[in-house]
Tab-separated table of N, CA and C in Angstrom:
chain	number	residue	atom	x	y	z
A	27	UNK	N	-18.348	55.464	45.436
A	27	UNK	CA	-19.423	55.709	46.389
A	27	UNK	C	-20.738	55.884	45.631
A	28	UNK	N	-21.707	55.544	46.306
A	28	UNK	CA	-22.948	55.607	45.611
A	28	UNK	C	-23.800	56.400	46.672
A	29	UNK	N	-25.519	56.476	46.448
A	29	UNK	CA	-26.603	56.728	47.595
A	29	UNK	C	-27.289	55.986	48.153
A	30	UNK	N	-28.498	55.635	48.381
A	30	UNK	CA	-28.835	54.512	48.744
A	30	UNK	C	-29.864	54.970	49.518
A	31	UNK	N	-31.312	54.571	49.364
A	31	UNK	CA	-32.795	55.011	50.398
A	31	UNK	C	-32.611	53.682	51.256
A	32	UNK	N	-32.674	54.219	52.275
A	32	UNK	CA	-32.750	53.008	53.618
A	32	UNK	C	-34.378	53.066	53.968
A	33	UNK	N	-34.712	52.089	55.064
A	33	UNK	CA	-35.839	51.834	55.614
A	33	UNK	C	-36.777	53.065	56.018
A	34	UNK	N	-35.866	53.750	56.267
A	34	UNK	CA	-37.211	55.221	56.816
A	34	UNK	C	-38.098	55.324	56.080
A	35	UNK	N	-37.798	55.793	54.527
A	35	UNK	CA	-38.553	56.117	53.547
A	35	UNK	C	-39.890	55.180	53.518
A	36	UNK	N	-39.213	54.245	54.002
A	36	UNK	CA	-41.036	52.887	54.151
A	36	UNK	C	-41.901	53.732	54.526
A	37	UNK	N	-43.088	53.743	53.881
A	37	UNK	CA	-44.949	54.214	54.417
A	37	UNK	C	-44.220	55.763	54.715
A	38	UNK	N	-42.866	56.371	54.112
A	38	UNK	CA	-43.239	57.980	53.774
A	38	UNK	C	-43.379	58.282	52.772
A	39	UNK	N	-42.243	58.020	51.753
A	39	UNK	CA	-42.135	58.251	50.614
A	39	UNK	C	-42.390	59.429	49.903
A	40	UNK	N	-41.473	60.215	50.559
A	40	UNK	CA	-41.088	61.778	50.458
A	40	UNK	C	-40.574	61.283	48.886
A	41	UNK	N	-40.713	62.254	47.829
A	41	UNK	CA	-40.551	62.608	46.793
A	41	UNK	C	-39.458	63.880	46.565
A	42	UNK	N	-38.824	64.698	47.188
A	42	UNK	CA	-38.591	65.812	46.988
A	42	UNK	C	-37.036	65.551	46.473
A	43	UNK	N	-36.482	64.049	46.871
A	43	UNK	CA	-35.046	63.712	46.193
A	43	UNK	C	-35.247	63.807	44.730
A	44	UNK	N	-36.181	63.089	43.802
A	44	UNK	CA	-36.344	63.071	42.673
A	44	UNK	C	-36.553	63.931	41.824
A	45	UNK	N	-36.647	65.335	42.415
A	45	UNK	CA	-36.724	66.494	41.537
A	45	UNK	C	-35.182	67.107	41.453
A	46	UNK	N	-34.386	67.067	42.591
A	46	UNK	CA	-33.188	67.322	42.133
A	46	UNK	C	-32.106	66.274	41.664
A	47	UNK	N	-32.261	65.743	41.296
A	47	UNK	CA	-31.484	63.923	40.761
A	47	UNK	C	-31.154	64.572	39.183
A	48	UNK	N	-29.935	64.754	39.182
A	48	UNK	CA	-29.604	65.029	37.500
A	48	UNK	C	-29.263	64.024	36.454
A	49	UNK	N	-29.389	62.924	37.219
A	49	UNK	CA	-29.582	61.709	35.952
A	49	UNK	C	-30.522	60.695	36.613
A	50	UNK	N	-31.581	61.007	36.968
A	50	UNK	CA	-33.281	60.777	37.083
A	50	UNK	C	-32.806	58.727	37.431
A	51	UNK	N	-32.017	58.723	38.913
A	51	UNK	CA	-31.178	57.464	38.949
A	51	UNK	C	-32.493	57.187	40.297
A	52	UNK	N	-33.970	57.500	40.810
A	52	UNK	CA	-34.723	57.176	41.507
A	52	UNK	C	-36.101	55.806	41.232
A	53	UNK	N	-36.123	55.245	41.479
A	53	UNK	CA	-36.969	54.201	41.203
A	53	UNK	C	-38.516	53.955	42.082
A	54	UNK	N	-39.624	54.198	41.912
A	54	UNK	CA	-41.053	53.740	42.924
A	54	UNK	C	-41.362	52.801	43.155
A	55	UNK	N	-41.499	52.450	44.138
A	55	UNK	CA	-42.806	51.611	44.480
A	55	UNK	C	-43.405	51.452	45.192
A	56	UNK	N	-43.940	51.005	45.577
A	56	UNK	CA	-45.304	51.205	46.063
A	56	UNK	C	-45.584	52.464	47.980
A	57	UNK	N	-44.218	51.912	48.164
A	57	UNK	CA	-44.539	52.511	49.481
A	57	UNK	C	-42.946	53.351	49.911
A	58	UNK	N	-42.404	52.910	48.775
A	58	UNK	CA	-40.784	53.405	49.148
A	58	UNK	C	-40.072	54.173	47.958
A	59	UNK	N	-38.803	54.742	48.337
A	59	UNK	CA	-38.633	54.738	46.868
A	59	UNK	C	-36.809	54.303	46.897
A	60	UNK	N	-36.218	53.953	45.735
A	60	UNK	CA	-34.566	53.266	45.946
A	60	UNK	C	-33.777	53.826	45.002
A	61	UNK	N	-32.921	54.350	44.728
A	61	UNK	CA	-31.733	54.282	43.652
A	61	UNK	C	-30.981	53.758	42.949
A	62	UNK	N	-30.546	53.386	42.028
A	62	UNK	CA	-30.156	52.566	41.390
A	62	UNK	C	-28.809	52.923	41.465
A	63	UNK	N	-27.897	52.157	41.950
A	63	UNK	CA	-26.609	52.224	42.847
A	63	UNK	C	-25.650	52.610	41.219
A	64	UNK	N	-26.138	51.627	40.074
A	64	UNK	CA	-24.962	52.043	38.965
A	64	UNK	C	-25.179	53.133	37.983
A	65	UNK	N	-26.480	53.812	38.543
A	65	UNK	CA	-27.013	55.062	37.890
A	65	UNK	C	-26.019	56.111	38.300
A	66	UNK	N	-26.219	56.199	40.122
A	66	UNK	CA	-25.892	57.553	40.394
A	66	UNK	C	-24.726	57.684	40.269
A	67	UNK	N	-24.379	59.248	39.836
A	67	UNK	CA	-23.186	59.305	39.852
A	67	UNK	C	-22.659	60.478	41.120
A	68	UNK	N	-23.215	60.313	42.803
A	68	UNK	CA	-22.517	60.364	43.841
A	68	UNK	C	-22.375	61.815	44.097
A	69	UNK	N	-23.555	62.524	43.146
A	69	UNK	CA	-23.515	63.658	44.058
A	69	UNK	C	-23.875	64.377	45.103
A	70	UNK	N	-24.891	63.547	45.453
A	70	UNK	CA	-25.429	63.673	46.658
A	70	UNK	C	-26.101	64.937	47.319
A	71	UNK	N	-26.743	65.735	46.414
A	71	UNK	CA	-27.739	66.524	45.696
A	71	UNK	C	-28.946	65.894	46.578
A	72	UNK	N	-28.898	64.840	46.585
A	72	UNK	CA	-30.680	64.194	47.292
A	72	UNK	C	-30.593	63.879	48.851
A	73	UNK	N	-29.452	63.630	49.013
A	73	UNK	CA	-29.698	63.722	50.821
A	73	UNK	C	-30.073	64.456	51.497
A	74	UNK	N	-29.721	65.850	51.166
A	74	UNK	CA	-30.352	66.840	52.220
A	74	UNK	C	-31.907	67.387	52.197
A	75	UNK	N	-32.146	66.893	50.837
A	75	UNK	CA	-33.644	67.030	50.789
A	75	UNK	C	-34.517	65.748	51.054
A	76	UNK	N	-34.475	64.830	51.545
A	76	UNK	CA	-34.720	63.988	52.313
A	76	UNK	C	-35.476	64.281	53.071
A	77	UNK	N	-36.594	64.282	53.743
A	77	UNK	CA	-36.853	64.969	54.872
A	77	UNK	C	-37.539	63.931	56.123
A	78	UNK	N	-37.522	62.474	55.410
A	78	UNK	CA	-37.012	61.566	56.776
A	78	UNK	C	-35.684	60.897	56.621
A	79	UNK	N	-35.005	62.034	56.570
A	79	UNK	CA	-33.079	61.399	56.478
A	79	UNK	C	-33.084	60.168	55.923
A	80	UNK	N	-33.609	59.204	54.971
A	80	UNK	CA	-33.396	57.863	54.997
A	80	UNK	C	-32.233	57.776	53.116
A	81	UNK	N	-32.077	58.433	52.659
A	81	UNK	CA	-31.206	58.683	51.612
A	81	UNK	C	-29.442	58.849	52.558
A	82	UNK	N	-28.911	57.711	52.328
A	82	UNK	CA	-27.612	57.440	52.968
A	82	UNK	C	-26.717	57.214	51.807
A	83	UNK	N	-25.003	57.706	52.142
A	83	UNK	CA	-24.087	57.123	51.077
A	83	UNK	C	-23.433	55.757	51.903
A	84	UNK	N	-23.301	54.691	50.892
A	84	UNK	CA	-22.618	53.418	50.443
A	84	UNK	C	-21.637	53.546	51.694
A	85	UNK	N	-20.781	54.839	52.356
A	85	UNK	CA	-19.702	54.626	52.851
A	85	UNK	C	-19.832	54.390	54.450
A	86	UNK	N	-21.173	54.605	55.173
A	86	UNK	CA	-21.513	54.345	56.228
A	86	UNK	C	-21.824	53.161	56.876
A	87	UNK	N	-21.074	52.556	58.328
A	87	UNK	CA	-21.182	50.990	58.333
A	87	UNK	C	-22.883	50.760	57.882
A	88	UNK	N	-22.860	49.030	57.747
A	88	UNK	CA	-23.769	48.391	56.847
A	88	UNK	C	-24.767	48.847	55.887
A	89	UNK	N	-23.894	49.471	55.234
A	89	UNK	CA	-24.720	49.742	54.273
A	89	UNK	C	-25.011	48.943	52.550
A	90	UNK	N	-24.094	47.678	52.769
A	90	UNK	CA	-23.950	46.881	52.164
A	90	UNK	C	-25.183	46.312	51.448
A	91	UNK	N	-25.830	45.822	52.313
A	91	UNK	CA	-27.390	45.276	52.116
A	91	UNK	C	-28.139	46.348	51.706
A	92	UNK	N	-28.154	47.761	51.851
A	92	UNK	CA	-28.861	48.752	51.141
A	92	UNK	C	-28.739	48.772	49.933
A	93	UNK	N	-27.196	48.687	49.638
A	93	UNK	CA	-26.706	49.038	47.989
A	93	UNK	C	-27.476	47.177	47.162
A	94	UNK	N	-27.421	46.402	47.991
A	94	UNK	CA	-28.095	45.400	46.842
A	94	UNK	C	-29.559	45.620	46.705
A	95	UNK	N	-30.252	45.870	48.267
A	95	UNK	CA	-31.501	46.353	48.149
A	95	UNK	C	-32.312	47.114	47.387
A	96	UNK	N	-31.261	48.140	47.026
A	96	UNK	CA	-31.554	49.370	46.035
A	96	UNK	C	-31.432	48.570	44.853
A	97	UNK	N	-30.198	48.061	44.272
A	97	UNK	CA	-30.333	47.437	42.718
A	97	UNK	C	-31.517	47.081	42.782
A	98	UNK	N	-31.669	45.255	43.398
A	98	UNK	CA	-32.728	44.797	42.791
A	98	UNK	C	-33.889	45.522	43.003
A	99	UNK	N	-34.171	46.193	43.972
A	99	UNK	CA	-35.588	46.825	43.645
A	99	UNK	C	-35.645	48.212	42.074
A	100	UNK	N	-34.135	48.574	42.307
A	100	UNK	CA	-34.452	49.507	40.908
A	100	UNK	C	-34.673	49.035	39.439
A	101	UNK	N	-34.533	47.551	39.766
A	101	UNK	CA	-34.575	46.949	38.248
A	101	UNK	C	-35.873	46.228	38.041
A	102	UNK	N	-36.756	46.444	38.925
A	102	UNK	CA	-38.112	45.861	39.069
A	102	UNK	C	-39.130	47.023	38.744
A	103	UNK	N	-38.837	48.339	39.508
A	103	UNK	CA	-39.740	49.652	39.585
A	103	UNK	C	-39.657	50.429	38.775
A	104	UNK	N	-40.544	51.324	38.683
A	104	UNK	CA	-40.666	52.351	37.377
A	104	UNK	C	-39.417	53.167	38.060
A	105	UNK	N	-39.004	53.849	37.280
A	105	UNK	CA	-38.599	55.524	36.934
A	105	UNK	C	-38.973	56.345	37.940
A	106	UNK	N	-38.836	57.547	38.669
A	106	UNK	CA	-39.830	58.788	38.999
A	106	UNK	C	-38.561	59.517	38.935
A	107	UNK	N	-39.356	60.817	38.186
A	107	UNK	CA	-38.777	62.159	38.206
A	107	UNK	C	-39.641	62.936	38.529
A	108	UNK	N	-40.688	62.997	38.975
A	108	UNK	CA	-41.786	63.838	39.812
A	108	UNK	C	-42.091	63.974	40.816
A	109	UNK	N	-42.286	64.812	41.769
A	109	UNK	CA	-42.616	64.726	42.704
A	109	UNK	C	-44.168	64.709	42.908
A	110	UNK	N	-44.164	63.924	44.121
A	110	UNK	CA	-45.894	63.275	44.570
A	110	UNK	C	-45.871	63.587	45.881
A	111	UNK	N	-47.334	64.035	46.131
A	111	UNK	CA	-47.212	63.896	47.834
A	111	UNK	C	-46.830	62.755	47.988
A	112	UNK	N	-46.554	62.674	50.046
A	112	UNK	CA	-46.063	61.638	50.166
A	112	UNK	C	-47.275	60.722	51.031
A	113	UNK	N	-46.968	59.438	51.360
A	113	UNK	CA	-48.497	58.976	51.810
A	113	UNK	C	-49.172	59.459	53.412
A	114	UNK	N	-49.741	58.738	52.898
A	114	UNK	CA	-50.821	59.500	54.063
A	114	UNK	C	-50.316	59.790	55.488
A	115	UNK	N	-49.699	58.764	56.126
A	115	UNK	CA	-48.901	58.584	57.378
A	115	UNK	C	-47.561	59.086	57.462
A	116	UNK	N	-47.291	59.765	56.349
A	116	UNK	CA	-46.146	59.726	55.946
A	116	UNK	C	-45.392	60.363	57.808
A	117	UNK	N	-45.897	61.332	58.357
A	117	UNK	CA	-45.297	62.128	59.162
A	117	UNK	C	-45.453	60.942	60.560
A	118	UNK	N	-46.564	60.826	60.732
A	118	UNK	CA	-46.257	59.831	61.678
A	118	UNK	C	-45.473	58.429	61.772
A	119	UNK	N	-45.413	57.921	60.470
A	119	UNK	CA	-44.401	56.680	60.462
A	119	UNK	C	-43.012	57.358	60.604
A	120	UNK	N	-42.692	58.442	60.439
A	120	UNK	CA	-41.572	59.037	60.079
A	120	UNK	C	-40.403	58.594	61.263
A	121	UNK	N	-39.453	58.056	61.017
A	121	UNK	CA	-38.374	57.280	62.113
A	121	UNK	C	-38.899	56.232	62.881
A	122	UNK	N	-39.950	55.632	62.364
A	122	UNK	CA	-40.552	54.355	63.297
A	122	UNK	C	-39.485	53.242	62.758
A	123	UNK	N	-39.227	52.113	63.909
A	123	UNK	CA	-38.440	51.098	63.897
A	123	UNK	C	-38.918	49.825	63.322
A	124	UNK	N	-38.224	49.232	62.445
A	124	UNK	CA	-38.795	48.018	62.032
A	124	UNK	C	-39.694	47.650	61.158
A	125	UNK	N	-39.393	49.087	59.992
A	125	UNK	CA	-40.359	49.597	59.330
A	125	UNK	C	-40.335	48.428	57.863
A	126	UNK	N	-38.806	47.743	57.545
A	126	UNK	CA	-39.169	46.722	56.781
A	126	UNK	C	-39.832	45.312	56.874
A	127	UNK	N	-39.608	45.578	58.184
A	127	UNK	CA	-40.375	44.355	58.330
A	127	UNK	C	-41.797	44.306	58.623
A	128	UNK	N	-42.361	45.238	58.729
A	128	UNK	CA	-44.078	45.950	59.163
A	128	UNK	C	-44.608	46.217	58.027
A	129	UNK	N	-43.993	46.988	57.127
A	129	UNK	CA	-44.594	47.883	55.946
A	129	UNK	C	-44.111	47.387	54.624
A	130	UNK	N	-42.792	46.757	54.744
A	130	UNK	CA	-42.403	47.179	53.106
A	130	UNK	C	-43.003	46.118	52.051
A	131	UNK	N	-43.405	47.027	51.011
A	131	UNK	CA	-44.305	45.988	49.722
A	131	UNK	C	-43.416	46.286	48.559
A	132	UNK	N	-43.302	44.881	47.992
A	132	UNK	CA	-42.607	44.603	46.934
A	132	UNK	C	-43.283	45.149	45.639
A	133	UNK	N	-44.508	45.667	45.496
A	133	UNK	CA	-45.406	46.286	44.444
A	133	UNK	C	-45.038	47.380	44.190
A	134	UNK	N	-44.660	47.393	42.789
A	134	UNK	CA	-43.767	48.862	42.318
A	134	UNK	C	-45.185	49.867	41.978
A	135	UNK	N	-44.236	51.145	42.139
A	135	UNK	CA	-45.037	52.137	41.774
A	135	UNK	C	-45.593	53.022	40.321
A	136	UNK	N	-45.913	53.770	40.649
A	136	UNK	CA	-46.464	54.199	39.512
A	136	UNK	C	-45.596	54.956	38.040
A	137	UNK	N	-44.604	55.495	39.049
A	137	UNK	CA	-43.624	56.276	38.278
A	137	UNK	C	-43.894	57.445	37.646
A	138	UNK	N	-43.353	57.842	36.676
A	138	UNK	CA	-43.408	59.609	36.258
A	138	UNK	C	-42.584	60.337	36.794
């Protein structure tokens, strides 16, 4: 089993998973953030601090397309082990529908 940031996180990009991550398995960019599926090792430490629920485990239907989603974007994006505010809209995009297909940018982030 792995974790996996789903679509919510689009245009929030709550930070507060990456401070408790004990092998720093979180990746940025620009508007989201993903895990690197062969990093984590499944403790699941970062879901509940989530705070637009979008940090899911591997074992929930389709979550298939998350776990590749997450690789390739973690092998493109920096690192983060810091926490950052999150963006500006963050609260109002928060559970909006259709958020990859509206918002999501392939431009990695800054990292730290």
């Amino acid at each position: 089993m792995t974790y996996v940031v789903t679509d919510n996180c689009i245009a929030c990009k709550y930070t507060d998973c990456v401070e408790v991550c004990p092998v720093d398995c979180f990746y940025e960019g620009e508007n989201m953030l993903v895990i690197h599926p062969d990093e984590c090792i499944d403790c699941g430490v970062c879901e509940p601090e989530c705070p637009a629920d979008a940090i899911r485990p591997d074992t929930e239907p389709d979550m298939e397309k998350w776990v590749e989603f997450n690789r390739d974007y973690s092998e493109k994006w920096p690192v983060i082990i810091t926490k950052k505010d999150p963006l500006p809209d963050a609260e109002a995009k928060d559970g909006e529908s259709g958020k990859l297909e509206k918002y999501f940018s392939e431009a990695p982030g800054e990292g730290g």
